CSV table of C-alpha atoms in Angstrom, one decimal:
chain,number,residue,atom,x,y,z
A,1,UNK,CA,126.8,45.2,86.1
A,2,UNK,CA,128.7,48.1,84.5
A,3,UNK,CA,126.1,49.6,83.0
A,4,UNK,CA,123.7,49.1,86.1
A,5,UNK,CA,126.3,51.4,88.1
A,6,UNK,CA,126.6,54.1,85.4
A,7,UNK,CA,122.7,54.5,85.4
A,8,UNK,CA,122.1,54.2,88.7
A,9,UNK,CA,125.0,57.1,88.9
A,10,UNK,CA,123.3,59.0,86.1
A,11,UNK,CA,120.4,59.2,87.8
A,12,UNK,CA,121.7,60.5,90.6
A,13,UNK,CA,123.3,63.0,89.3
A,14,UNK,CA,120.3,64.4,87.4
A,15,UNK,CA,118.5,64.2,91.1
A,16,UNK,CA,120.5,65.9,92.7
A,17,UNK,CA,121.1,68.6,89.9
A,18,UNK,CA,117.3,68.7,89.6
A,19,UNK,CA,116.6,68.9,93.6
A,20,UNK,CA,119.4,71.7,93.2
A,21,UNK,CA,118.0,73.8,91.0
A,22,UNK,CA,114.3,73.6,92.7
A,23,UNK,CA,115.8,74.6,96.0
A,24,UNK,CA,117.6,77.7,94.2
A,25,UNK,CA,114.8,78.8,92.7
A,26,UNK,CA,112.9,78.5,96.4
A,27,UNK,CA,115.7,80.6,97.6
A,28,UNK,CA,116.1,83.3,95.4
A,29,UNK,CA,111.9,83.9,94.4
A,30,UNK,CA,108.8,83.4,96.3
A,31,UNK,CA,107.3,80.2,94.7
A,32,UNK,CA,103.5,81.2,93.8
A,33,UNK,CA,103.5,84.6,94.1
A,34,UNK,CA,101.4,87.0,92.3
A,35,UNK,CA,101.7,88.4,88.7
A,36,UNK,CA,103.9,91.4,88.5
A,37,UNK,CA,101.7,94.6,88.7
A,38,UNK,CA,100.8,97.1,85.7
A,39,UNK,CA,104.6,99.4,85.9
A,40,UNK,CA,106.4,101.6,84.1
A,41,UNK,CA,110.0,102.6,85.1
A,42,UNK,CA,111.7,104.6,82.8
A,43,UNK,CA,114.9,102.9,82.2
A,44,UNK,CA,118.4,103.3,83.3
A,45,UNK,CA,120.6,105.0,80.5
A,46,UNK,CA,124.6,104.6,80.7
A,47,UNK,CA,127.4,105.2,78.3
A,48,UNK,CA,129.1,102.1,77.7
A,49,UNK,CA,132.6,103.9,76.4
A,50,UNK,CA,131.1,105.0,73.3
A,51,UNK,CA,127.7,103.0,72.9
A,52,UNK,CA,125.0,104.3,74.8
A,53,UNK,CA,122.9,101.6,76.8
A,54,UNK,CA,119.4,101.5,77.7
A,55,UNK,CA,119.0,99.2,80.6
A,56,UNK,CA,115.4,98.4,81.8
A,57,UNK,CA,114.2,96.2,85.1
A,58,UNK,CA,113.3,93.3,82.9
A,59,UNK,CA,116.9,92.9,81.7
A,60,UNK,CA,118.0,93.4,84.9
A,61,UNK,CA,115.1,90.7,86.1
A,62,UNK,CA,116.2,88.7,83.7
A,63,UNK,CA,119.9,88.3,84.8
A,64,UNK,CA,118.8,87.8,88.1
A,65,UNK,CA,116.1,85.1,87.1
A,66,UNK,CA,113.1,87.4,88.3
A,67,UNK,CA,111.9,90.6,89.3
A,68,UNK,CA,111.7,90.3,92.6
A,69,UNK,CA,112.1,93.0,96.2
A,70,UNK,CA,115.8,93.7,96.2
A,71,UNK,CA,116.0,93.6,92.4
A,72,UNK,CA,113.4,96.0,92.1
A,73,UNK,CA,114.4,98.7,95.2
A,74,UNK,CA,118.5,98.1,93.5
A,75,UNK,CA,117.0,99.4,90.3
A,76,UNK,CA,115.1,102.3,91.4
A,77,UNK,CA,117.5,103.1,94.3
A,78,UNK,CA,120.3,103.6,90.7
A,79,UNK,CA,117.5,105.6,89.3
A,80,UNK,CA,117.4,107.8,91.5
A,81,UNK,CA,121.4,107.6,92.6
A,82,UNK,CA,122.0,108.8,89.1
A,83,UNK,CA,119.9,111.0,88.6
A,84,UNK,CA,120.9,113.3,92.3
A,85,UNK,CA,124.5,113.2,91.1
A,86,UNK,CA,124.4,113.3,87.2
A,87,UNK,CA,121.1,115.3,86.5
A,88,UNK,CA,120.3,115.3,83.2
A,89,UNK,CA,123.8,114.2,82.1
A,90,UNK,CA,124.3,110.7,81.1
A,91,UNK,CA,126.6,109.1,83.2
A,92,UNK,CA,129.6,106.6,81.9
A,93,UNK,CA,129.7,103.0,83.3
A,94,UNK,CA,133.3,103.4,84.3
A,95,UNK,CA,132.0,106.6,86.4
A,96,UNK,CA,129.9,105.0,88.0
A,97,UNK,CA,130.5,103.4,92.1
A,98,UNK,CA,127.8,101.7,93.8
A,99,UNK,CA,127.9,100.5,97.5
A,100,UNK,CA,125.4,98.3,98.6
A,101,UNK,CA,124.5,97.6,102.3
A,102,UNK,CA,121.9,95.1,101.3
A,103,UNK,CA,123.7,91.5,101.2
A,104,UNK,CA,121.1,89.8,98.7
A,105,UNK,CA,121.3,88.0,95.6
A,106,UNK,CA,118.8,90.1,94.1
A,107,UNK,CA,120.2,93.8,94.6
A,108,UNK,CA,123.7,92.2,93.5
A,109,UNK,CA,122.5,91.0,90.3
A,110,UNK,CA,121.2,94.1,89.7
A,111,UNK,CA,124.1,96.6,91.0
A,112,UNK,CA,126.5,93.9,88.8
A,113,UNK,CA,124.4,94.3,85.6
A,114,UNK,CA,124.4,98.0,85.8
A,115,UNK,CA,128.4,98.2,86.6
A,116,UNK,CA,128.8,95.5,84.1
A,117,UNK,CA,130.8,93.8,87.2
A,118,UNK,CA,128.6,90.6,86.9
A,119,UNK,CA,129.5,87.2,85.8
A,120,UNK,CA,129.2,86.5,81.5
A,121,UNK,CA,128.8,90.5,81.3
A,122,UNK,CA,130.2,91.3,78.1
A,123,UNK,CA,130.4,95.2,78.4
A,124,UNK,CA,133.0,97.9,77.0
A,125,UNK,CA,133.8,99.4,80.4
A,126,UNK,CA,133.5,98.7,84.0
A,127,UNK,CA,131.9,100.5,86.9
A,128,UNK,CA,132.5,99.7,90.8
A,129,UNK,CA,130.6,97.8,92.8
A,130,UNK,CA,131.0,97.4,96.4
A,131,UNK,CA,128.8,95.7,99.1
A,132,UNK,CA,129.9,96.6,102.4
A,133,UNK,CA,127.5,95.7,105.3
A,134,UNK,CA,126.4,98.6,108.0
A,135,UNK,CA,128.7,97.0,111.1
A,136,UNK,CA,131.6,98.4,108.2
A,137,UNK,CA,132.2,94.4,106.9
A,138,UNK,CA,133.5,94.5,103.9
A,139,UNK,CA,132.1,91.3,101.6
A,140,UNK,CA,134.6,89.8,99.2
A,141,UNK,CA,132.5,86.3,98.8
A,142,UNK,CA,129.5,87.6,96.9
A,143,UNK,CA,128.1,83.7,96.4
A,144,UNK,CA,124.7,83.3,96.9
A,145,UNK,CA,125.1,80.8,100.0
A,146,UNK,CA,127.6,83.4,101.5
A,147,UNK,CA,124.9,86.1,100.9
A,148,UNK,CA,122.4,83.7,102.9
A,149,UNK,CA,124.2,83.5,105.6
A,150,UNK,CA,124.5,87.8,106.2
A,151,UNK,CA,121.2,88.6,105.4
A,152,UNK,CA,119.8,87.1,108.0
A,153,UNK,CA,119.6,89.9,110.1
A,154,UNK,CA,118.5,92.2,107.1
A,155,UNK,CA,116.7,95.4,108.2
A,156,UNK,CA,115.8,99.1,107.2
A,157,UNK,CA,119.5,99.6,107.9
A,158,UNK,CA,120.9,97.7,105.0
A,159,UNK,CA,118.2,99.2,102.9
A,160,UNK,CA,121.1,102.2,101.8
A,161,UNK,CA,123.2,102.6,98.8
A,162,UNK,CA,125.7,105.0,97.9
A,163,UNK,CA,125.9,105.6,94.6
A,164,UNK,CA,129.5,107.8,93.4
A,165,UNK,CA,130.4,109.7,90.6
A,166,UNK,CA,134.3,108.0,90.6
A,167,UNK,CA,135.3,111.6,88.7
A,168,UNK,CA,134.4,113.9,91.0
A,169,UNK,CA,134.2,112.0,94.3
A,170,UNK,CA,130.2,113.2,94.6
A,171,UNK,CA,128.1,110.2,96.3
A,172,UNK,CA,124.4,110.2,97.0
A,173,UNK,CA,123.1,108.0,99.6
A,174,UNK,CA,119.4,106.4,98.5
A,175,UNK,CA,118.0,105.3,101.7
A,176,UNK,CA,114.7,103.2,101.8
A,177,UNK,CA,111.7,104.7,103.9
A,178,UNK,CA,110.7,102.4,107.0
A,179,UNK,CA,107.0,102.9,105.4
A,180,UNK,CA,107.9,101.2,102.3
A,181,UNK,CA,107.7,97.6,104.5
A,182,UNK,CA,105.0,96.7,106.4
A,183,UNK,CA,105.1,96.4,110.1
A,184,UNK,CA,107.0,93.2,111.3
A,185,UNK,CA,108.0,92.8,108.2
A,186,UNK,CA,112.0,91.7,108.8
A,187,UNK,CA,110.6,90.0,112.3
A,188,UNK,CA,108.8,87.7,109.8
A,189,UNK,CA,111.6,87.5,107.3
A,190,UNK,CA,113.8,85.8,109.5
A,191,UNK,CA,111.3,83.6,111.2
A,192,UNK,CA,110.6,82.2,107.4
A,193,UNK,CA,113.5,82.0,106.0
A,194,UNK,CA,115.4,81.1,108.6
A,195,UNK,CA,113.3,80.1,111.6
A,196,UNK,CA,114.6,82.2,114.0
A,197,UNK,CA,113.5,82.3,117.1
A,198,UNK,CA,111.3,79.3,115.6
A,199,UNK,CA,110.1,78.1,112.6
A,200,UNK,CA,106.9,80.1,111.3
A,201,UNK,CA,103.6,78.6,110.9
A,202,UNK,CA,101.2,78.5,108.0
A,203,UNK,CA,99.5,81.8,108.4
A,204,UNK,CA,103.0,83.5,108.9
A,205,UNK,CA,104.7,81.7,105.9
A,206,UNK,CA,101.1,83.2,104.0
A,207,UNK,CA,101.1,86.5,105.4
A,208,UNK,CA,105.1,86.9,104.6
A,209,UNK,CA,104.1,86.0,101.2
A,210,UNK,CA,101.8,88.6,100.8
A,211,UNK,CA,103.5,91.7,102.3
A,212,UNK,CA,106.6,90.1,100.0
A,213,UNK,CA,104.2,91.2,96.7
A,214,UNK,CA,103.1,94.3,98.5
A,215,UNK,CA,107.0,95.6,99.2
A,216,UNK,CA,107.7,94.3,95.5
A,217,UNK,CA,104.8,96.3,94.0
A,218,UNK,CA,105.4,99.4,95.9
A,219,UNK,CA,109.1,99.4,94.4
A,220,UNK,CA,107.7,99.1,91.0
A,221,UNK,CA,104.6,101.7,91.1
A,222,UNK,CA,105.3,104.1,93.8
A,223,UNK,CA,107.2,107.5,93.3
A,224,UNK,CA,110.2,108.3,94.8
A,225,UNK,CA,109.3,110.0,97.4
A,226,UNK,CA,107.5,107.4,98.8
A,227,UNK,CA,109.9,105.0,99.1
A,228,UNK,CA,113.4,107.3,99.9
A,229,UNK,CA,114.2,109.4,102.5
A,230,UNK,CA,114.9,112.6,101.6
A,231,UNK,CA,113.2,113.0,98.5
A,232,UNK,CA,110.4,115.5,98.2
A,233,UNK,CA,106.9,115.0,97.3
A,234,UNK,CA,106.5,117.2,94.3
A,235,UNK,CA,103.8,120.3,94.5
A,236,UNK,CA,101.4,120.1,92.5
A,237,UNK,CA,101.5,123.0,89.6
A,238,UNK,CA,98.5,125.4,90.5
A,239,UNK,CA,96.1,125.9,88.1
A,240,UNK,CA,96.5,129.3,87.9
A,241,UNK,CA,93.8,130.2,85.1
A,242,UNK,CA,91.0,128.2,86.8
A,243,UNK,CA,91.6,129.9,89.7
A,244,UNK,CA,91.3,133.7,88.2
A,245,UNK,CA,88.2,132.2,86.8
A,246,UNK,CA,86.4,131.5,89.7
A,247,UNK,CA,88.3,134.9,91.0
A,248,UNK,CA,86.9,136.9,89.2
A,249,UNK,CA,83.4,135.4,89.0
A,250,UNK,CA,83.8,135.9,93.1
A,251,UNK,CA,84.8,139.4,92.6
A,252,UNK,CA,82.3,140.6,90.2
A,253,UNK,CA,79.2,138.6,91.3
A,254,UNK,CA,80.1,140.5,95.2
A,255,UNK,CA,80.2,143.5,93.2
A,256,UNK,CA,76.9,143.3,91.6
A,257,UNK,CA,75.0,142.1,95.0
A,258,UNK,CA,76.2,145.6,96.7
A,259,UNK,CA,75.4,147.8,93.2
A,260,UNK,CA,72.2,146.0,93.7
A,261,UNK,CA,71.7,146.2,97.4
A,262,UNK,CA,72.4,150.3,97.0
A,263,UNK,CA,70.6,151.0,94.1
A,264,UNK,CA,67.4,149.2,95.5
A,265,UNK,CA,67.8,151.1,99.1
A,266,UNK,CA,68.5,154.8,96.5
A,267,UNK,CA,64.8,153.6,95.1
A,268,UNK,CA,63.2,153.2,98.3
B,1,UNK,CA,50.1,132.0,85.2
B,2,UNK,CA,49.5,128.7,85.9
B,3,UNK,CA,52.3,127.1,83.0
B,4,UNK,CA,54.7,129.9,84.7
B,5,UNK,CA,54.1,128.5,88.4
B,6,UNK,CA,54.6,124.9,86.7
B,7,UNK,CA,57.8,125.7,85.2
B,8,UNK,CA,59.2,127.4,88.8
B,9,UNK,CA,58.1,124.1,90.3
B,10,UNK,CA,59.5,121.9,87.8
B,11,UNK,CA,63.0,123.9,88.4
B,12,UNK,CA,62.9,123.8,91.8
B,13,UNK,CA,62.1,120.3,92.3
B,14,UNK,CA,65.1,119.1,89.9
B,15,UNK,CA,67.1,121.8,92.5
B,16,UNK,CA,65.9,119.8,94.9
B,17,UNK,CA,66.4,116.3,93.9
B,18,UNK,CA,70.3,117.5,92.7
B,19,UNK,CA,70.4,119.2,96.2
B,20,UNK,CA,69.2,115.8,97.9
B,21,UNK,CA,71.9,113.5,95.9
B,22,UNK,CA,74.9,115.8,96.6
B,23,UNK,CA,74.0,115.7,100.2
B,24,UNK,CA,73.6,112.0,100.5
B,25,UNK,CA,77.2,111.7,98.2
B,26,UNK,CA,78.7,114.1,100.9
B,27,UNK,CA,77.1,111.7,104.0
B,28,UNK,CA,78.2,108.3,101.9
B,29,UNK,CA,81.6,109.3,101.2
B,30,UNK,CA,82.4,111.0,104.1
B,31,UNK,CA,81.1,107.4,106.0
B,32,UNK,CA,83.4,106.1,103.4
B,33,UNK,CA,86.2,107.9,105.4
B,34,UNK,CA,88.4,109.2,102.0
B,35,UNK,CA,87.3,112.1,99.3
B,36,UNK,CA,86.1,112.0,96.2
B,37,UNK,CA,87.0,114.2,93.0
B,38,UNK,CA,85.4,114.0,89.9
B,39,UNK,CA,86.7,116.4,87.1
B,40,UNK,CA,85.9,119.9,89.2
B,41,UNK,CA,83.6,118.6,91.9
B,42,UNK,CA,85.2,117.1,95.3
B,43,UNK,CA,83.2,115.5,97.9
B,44,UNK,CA,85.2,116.1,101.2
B,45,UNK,CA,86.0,113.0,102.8
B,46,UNK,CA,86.3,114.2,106.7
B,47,UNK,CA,83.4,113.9,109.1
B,48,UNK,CA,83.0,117.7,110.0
B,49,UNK,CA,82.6,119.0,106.5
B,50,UNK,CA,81.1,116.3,104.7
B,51,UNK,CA,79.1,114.2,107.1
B,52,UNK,CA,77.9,117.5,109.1
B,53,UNK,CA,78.1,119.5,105.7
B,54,UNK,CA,76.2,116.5,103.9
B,55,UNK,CA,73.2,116.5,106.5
B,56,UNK,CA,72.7,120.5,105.3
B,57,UNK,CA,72.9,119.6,101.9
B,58,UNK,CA,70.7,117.0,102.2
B,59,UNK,CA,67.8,119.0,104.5
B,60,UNK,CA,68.9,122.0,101.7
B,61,UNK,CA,67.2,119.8,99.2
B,62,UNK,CA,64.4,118.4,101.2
B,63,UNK,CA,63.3,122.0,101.9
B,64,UNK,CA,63.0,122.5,98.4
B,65,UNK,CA,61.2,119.4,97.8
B,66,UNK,CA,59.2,120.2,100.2
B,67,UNK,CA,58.7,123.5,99.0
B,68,UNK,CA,58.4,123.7,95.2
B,69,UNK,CA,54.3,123.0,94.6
B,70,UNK,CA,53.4,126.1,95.2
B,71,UNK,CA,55.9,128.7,95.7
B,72,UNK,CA,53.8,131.6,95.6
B,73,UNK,CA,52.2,130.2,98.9
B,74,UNK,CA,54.1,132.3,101.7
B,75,UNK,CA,54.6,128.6,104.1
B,76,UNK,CA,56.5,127.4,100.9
B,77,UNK,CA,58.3,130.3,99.5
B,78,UNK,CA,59.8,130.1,103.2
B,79,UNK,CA,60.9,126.8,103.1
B,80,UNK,CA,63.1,127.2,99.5
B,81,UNK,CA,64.4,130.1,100.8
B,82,UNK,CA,65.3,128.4,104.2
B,83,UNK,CA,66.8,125.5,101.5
B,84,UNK,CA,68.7,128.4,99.8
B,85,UNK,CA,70.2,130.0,103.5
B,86,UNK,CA,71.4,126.5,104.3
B,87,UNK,CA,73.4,126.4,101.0
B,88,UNK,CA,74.9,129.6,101.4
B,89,UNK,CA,76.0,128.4,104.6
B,90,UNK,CA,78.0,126.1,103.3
B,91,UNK,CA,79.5,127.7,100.0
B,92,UNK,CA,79.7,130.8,102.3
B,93,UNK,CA,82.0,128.6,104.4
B,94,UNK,CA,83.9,127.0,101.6
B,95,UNK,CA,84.5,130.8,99.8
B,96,UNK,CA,85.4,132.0,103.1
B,97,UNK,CA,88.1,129.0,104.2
B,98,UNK,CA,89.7,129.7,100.0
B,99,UNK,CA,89.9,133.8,100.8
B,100,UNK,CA,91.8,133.2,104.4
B,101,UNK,CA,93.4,130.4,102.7
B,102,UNK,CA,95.3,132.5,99.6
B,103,UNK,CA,96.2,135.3,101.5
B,104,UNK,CA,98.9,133.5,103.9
B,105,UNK,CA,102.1,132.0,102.0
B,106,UNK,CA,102.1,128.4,103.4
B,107,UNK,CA,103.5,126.7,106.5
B,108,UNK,CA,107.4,127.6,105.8
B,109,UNK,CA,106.9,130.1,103.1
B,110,UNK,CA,107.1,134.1,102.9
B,111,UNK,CA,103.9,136.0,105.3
B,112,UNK,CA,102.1,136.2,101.7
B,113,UNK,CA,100.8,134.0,98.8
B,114,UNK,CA,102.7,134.5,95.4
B,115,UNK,CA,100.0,135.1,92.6
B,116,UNK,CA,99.9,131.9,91.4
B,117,UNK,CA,99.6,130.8,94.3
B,118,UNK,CA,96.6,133.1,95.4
B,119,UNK,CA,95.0,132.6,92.6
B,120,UNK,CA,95.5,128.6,92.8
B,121,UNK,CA,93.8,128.0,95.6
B,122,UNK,CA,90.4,129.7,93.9
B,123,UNK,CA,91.0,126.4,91.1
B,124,UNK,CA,88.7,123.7,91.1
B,125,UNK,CA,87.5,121.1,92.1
B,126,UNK,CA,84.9,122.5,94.4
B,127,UNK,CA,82.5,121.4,96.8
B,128,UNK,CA,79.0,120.6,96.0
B,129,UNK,CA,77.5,123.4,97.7
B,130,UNK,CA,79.3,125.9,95.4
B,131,UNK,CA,77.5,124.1,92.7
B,132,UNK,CA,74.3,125.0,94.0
B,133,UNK,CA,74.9,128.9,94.8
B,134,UNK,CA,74.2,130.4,91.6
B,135,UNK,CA,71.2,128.6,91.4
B,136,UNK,CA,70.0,129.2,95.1
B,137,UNK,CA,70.3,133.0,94.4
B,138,UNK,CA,68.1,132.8,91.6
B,139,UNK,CA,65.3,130.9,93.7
B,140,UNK,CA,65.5,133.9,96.0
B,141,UNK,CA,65.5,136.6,94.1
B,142,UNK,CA,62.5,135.2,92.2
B,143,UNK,CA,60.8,134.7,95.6
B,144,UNK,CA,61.9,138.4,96.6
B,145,UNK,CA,60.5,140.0,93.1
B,146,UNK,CA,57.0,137.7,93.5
B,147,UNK,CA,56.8,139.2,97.0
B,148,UNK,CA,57.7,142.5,95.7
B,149,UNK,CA,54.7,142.3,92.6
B,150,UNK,CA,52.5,141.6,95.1
């Protein structure tokens, strides 16, 4: 009889632990989406008090459980963060303050890895990390269930970091472009995730799937410039040499049409 | 004489049939709605220059098909030349937009171009018709110099 309870127990709890793990992963991913796309980010490079740290999207994906939107815009929104306010100067962890609009799982894994802030992070030093929402609410309870519940009204708005130099007080603020997401895209967010105003059918759960991999893509291949405000599209570098080329091919070929045209009307 | 006149047709035929398939490449891609570049050749993409442009191109070369068998005959030397004047339409156009183009410094920069800049705008790629000048000036200055001889 014993024994009968302890299994029946047992089983239970590996149900339960099994069922909880499935809806986690359902949570934090999209469940059959595509194969991440052909990328190459460069990766981010801290001084971890005297070690100096190479940190690339796939660790960071890795933490988090998978490279997914807000991962992928947290890691590129650092790369450019740093790279505004340090330069070419290689910045220390400890140096380092990041404050996050974006309540999601994803973009705190990421933002925690960097700043060595997360949980069973064994790093030398520590950088800040701070996720305050755009109504000015501070979050203290960074659990995923608490980050659920405030990213349900998740827009372009909480698409903004800040990201501080702690020494100096200099902050950048990496804001994502509106282009960067499809149209509807948040309308459809919530109505998936969250049903609101009702639950979303079929075609809409398909179609948020898609524009999901799209925004996911875009924040692993597309330039900066693309995706942030305020960044500039680079000019292209002129070709300078193929241009005086076909300068002065122009120039002399005009020149010998009128030597020709004068010296055939001197004839006549 | 004769292997002469065959060679001059030969040439202008392949001018022809290269003049025929830039001009259908301008029509397709412009119907396509984005350019093209390939190394230093760019098929404009907008419906003005490249569909418009493309139908030039393309009756360009079907005047020189329709010219090349016997170019010494008056009726045909007119028709490559027409062929040639519809080119230099075009690259006439193109040289013209790249001179007005590298003199001016840009929408927010200085009233002129900086030398590299100037001589930028002159780089390739290059439209099809600028392809096909050099060669359209040959065809009519070998018509001018047969009409001359005789």
């Amino acid at each position: 009889m014993k024994s009968k309870i302890a299994f029946k127990v047992a089983t239970l709890v590996i149900m339960s632990v099994l069922a909880l793990s499935l809806a986690t992963a359902a949570d934090a991913h999209m469940p059959g989406a595509k194969p991440l796309p052909d990328f190459e980010l460069t990766p981010v490079v801290i001084n971890d008090g005297e070690t100096e740290i190479e940190i690339t999207i796939e660790e960071v994906g890795k933490y988090h459980g998978d490279i997914c939107v807000c991962g992928s815009c947290a890691f590129r929104a650092t790369q450019l963060g740093i790279s505004q306010i340090w330069g070419d100067e290689i910045p220390a962890r400890d140096d380092i303050r990041i404050i996050s609009r974006l309540p999601t799982p994803g973009s705190r894994d990421c933002f925690q890895y960097i700043t060595g802030t997360g949980q069973g992070l064994e790093t030398n030093t520590k950088g800040e990390y701070k996720m305050i929402l755009p109504d000015g609410t501070v979050v203290t309870n960074m659990t995923k269930k608490n980050l659920k519940k405030l990213s349900k009204n998740v827009g372009i708005d909480y698409f903004k970091f800040d990201v501080c130099r702690i020494s100096t007080g200099e902050c950048f603020e990496v804001a994502v472009k509106e282009q960067a997401f499809p149209d509807g895209y948040f309308e459809l967010r919530k109505k998936v995730k969250f049903g609101i105003p009702e639950n979303a059918t079929s075609e809409e759960k398909a179609l948020f799937k898609s524009d999901w991999e799209i925004i996911r893509d875009r924040f692993l291949t597309s330039p900066d410039w693309q995706l942030f405000v305020g960044v500039e599209e680079p000019e292209e570098e002129n070709d300078v040499v193929g241009g005086a080329i076909f300068f002065s091919i122009l120039v002399i070929a005009s020149f010998l049409l009128v030597s020709l045209m004068y010296s055939k009307r001197s004839q006549e | 004489m004769a292997e002469k006149n065959n060679l001059v047709m030969i040439c202008i035929a392949i001018l022809g049939v290269v003049t025929v398939a830039f001009g259908l490449a301008d029509i397709l891609v412009s119907a396509g709605g984005d350019g093209t570049e390939l190394s230093i050749l760019e098929i404009p993409g907008d419906m003005f220059r490249g569909g418009w442009g493309g139908f030039i191109v393309l009756f360009a070369g079907l005047f020189y098909l329709s010219g090349c068998k016997n170019v010494a005959e008056v009726h045909n030397a007119s028709k490559v030349a027409m062929g040639s004047v519809l080119i230099w339409i075009m690259a006439g156009t193109d040289i013209f937009a790249m001179i007005t183009e590298s003199i001016p410094g840009g929408e927010d920069g200085p009233w002129f171009n900086s030398l590299s800049g100037f001589l930028g705008t002159y780089a390739p790629p290059y439209a099809p018709a600028m392809f096909l000048l050099p060669f359209s000036l040959v065809v009519v200055y070998y018509i001018l110099k047969q009409e001359r001889t005789r």
